[in-house]
PDB file of C-alpha atoms in Angstrom:
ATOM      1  CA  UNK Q   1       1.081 -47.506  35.740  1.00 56.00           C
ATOM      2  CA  UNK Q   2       3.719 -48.339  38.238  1.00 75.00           C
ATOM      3  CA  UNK Q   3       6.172 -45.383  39.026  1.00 75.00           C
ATOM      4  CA  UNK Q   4       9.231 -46.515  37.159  1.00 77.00           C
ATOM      5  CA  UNK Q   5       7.010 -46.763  33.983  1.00 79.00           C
ATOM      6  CA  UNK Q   6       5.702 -43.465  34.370  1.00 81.00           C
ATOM      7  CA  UNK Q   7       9.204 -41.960  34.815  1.00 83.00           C
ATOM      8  CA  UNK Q   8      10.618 -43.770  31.926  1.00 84.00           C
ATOM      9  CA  UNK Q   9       7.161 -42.421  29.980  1.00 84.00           C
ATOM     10  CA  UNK Q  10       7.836 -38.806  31.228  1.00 85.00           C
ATOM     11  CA  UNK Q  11      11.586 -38.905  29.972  1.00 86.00           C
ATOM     12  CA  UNK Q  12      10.311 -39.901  26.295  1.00 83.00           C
ATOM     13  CA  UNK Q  13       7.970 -37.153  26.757  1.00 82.00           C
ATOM     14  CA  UNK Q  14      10.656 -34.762  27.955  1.00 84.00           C
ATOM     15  CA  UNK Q  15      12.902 -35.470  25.343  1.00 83.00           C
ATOM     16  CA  UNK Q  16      10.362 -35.383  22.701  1.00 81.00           C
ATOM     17  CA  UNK Q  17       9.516 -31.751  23.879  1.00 80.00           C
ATOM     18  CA  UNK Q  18      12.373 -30.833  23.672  1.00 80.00           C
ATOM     19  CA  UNK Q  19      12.992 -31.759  20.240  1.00 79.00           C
ATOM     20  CA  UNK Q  20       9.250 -30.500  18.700  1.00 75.00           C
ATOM     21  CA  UNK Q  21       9.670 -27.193  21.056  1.00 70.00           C
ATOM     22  CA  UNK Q  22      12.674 -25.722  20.674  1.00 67.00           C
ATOM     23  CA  UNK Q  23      13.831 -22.529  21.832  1.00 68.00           C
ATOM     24  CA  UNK Q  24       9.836 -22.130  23.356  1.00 68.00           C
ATOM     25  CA  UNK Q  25      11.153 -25.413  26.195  1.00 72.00           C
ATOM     26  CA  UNK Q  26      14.349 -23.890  26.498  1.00 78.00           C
ATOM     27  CA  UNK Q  27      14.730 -21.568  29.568  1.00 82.00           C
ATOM     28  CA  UNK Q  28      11.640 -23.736  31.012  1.00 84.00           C
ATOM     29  CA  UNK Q  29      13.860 -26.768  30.870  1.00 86.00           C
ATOM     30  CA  UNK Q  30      17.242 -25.585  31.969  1.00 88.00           C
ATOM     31  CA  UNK Q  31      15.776 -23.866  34.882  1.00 88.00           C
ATOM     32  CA  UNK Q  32      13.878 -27.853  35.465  1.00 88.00           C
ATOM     33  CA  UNK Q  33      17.033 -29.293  34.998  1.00 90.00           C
ATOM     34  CA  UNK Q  34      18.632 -26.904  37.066  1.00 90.00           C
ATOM     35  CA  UNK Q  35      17.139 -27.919  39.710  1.00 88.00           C
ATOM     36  CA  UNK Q  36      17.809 -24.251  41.350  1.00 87.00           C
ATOM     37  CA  UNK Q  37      21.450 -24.161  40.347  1.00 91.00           C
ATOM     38  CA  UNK Q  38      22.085 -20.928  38.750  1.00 93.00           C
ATOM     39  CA  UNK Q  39      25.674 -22.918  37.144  1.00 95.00           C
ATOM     40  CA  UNK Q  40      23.137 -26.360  36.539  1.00 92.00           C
ATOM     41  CA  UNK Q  41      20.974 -24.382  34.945  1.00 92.00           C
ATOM     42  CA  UNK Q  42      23.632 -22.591  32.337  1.00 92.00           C
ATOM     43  CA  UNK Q  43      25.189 -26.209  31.707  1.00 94.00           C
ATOM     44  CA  UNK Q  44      21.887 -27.172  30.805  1.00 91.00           C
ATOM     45  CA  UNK Q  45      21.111 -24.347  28.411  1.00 90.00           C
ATOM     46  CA  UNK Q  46      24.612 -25.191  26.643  1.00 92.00           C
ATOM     47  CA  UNK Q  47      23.181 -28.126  25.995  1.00 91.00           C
ATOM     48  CA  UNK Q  48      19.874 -27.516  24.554  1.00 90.00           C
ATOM     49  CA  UNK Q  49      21.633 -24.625  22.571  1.00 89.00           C
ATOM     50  CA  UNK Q  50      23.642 -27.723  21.099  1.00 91.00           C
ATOM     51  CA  UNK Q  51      20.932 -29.455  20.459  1.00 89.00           C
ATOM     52  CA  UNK Q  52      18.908 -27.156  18.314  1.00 88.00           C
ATOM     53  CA  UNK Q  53      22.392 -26.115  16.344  1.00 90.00           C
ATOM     54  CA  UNK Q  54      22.605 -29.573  15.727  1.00 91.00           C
ATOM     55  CA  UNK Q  55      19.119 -29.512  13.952  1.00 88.00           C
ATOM     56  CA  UNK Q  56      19.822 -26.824  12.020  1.00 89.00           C
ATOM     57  CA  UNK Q  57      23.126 -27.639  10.827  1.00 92.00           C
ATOM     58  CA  UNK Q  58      21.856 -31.080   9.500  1.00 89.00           C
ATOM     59  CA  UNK Q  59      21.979 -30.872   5.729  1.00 89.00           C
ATOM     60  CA  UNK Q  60      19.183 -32.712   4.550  1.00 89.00           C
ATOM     61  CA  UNK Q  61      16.158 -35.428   6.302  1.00 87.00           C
ATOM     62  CA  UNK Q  62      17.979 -38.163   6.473  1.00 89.00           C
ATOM     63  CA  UNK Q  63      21.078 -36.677   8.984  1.00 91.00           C
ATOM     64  CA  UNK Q  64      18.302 -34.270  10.490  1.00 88.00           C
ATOM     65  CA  UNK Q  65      16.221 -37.893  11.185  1.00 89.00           C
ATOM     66  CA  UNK Q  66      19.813 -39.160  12.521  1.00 91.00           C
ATOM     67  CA  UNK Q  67      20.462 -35.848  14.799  1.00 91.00           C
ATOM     68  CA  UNK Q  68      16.669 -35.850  15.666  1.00 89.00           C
ATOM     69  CA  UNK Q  69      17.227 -39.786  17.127  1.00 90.00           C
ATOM     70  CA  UNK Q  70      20.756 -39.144  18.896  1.00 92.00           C
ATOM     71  CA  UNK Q  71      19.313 -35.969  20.532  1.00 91.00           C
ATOM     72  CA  UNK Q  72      16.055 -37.343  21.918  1.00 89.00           C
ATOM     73  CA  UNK Q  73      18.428 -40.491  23.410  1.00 91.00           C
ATOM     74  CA  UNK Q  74      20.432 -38.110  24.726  1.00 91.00           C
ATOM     75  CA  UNK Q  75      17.903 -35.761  26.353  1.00 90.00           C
ATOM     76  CA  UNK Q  76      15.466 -39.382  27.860  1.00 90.00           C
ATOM     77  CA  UNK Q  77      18.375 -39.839  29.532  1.00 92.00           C
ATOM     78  CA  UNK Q  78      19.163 -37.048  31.268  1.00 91.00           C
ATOM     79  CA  UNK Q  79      15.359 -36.812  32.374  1.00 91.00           C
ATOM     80  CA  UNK Q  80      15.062 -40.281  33.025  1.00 92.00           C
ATOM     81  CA  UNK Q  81      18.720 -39.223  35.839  1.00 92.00           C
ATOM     82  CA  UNK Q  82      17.075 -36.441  36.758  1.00 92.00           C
ATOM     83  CA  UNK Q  83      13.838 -38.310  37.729  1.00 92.00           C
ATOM     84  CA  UNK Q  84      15.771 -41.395  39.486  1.00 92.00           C
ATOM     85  CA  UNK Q  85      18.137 -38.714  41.312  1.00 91.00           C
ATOM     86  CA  UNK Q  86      15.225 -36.381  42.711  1.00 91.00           C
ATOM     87  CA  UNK Q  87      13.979 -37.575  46.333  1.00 92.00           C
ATOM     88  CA  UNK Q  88       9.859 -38.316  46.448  1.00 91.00           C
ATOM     89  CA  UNK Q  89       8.744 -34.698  46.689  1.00 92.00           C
ATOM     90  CA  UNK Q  90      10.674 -33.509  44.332  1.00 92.00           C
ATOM     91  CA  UNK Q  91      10.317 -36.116  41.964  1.00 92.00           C
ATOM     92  CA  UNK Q  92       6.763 -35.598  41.932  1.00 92.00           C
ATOM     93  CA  UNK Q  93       7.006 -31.742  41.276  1.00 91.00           C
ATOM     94  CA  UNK Q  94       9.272 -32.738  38.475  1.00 91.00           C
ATOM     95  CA  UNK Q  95       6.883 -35.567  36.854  1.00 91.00           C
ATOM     96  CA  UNK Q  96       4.510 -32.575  37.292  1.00 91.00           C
ATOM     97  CA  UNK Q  97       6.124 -30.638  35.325  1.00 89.00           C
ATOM     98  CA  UNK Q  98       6.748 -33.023  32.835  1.00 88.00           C
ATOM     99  CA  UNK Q  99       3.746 -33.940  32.396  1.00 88.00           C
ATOM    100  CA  UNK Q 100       3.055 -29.882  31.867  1.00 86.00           C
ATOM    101  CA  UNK Q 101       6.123 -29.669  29.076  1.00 82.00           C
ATOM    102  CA  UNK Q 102       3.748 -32.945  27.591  1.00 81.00           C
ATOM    103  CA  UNK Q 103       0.880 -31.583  27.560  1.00 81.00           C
ATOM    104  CA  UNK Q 104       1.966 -28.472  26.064  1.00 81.00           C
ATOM    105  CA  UNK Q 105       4.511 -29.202  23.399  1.00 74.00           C
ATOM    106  CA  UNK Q 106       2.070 -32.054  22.010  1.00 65.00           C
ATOM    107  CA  UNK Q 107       4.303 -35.050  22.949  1.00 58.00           C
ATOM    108  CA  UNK Q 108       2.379 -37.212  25.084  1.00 56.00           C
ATOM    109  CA  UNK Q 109       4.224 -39.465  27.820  1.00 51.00           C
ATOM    110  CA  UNK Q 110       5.155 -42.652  26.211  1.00 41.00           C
ATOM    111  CA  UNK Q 111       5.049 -40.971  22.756  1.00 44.00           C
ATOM    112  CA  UNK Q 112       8.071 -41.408  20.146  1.00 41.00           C
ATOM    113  CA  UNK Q 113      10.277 -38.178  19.476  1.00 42.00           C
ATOM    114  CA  UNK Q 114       8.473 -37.199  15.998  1.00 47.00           C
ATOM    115  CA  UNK Q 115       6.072 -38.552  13.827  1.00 49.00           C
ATOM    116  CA  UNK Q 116       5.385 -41.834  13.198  1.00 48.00           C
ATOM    117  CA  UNK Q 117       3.347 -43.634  10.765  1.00 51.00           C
ATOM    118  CA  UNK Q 118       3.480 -47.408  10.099  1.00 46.00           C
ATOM    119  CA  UNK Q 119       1.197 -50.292   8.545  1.00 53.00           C
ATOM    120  CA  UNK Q 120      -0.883 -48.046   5.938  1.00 62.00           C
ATOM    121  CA  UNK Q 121      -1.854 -49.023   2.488  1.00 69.00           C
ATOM    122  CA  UNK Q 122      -2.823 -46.358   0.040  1.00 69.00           C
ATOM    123  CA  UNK Q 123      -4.853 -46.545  -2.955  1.00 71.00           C
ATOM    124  CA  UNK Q 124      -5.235 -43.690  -4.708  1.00 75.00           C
ATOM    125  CA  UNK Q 125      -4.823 -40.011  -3.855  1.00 78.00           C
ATOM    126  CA  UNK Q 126      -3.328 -39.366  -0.731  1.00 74.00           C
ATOM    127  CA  UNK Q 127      -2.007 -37.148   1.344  1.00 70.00           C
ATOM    128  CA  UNK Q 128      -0.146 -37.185   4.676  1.00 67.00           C
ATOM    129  CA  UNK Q 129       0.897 -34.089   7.003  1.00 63.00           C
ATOM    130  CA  UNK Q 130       3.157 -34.169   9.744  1.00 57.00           C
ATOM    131  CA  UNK Q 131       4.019 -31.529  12.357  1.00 53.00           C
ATOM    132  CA  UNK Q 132       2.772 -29.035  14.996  1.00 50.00           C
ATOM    133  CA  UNK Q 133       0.520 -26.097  13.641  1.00 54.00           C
ATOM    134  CA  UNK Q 134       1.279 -26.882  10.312  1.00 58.00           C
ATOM    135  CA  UNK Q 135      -1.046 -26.039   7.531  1.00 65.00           C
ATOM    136  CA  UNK Q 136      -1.900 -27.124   3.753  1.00 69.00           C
ATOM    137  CA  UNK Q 137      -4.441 -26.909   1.094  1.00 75.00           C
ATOM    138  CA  UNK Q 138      -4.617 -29.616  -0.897  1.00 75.00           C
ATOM    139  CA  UNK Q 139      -6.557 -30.214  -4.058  1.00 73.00           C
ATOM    140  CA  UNK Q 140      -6.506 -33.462  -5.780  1.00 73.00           C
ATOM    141  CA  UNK Q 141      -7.236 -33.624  -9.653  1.00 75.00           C
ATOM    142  CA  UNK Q 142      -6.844 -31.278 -12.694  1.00 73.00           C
ATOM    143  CA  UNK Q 143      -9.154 -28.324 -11.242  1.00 62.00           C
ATOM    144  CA  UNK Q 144      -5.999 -28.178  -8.332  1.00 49.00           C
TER     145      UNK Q 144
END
């Protein structure tokens, strides 16, 4: 993968982590964005703050999907800055790291912000779960 790909992978992935993490990427992401700038780092906790108040001020799926979308834009592009600003060693300690957040938060480089399903057919029951360390019981039929 040539190292422009990767970057542009590891932003998606940032930005997706940030969105499926929350509060848990938080500090570790405004201190990475920080870049060991006490003032960087409180802009960029502002700014995650906003971005998880915007989540849970979204009414019902369809502007949460729209916040969700605008957010993880918003967030691959200020990794994907961060990335093209760093020089080569820090760069790589920041991929690193990325890769980390990734690995961690279950948003693999290159992966879309959420879940994503597309070209199924269903016949008959079904049932589809979404989400990190999320849990159901399902029973199909009239014994349920």
């Amino acid at each position: 993968m040539a190292l422009l790909d990767e970057m542009t992978a590891l932003a998606q992935a940032g930005a997706a982590a940030v969105l499926a993490a929350g509060h848990r990427f938080s500090d570790r992401a405004a201190l990475l964005l920080g870049r060991g700038d006490p003032a960087l780092e409180g802009a960029a906790a502002d700014r995650l703050d906003r971005t998880a108040a915007a989540l849970r001020a979204a009414s019902d799926e369809d502007e949460r999907e729209r916040v969700r979308a605008e957010h993880a834009e918003q967030w691959r592009v200020e990794f994907a800055h961060l990335l093209t600003e760093a020089g080569a060693a820090e760069r790589t300690h920041l991929m690193g790291e990325l890769r980390l957040f990734a690995r961690e938060f279950g948003t693999a480089a290159g992966e879309a912000a959420g879940p994503v399903m597309s070209g199924n057919t269903f016949h008959g029951p079904t049932n589809v779960q979404v989400g990190h360390h999320s849990h159901q019981e399902i029973h199909f039929g009239s014994a349920g």
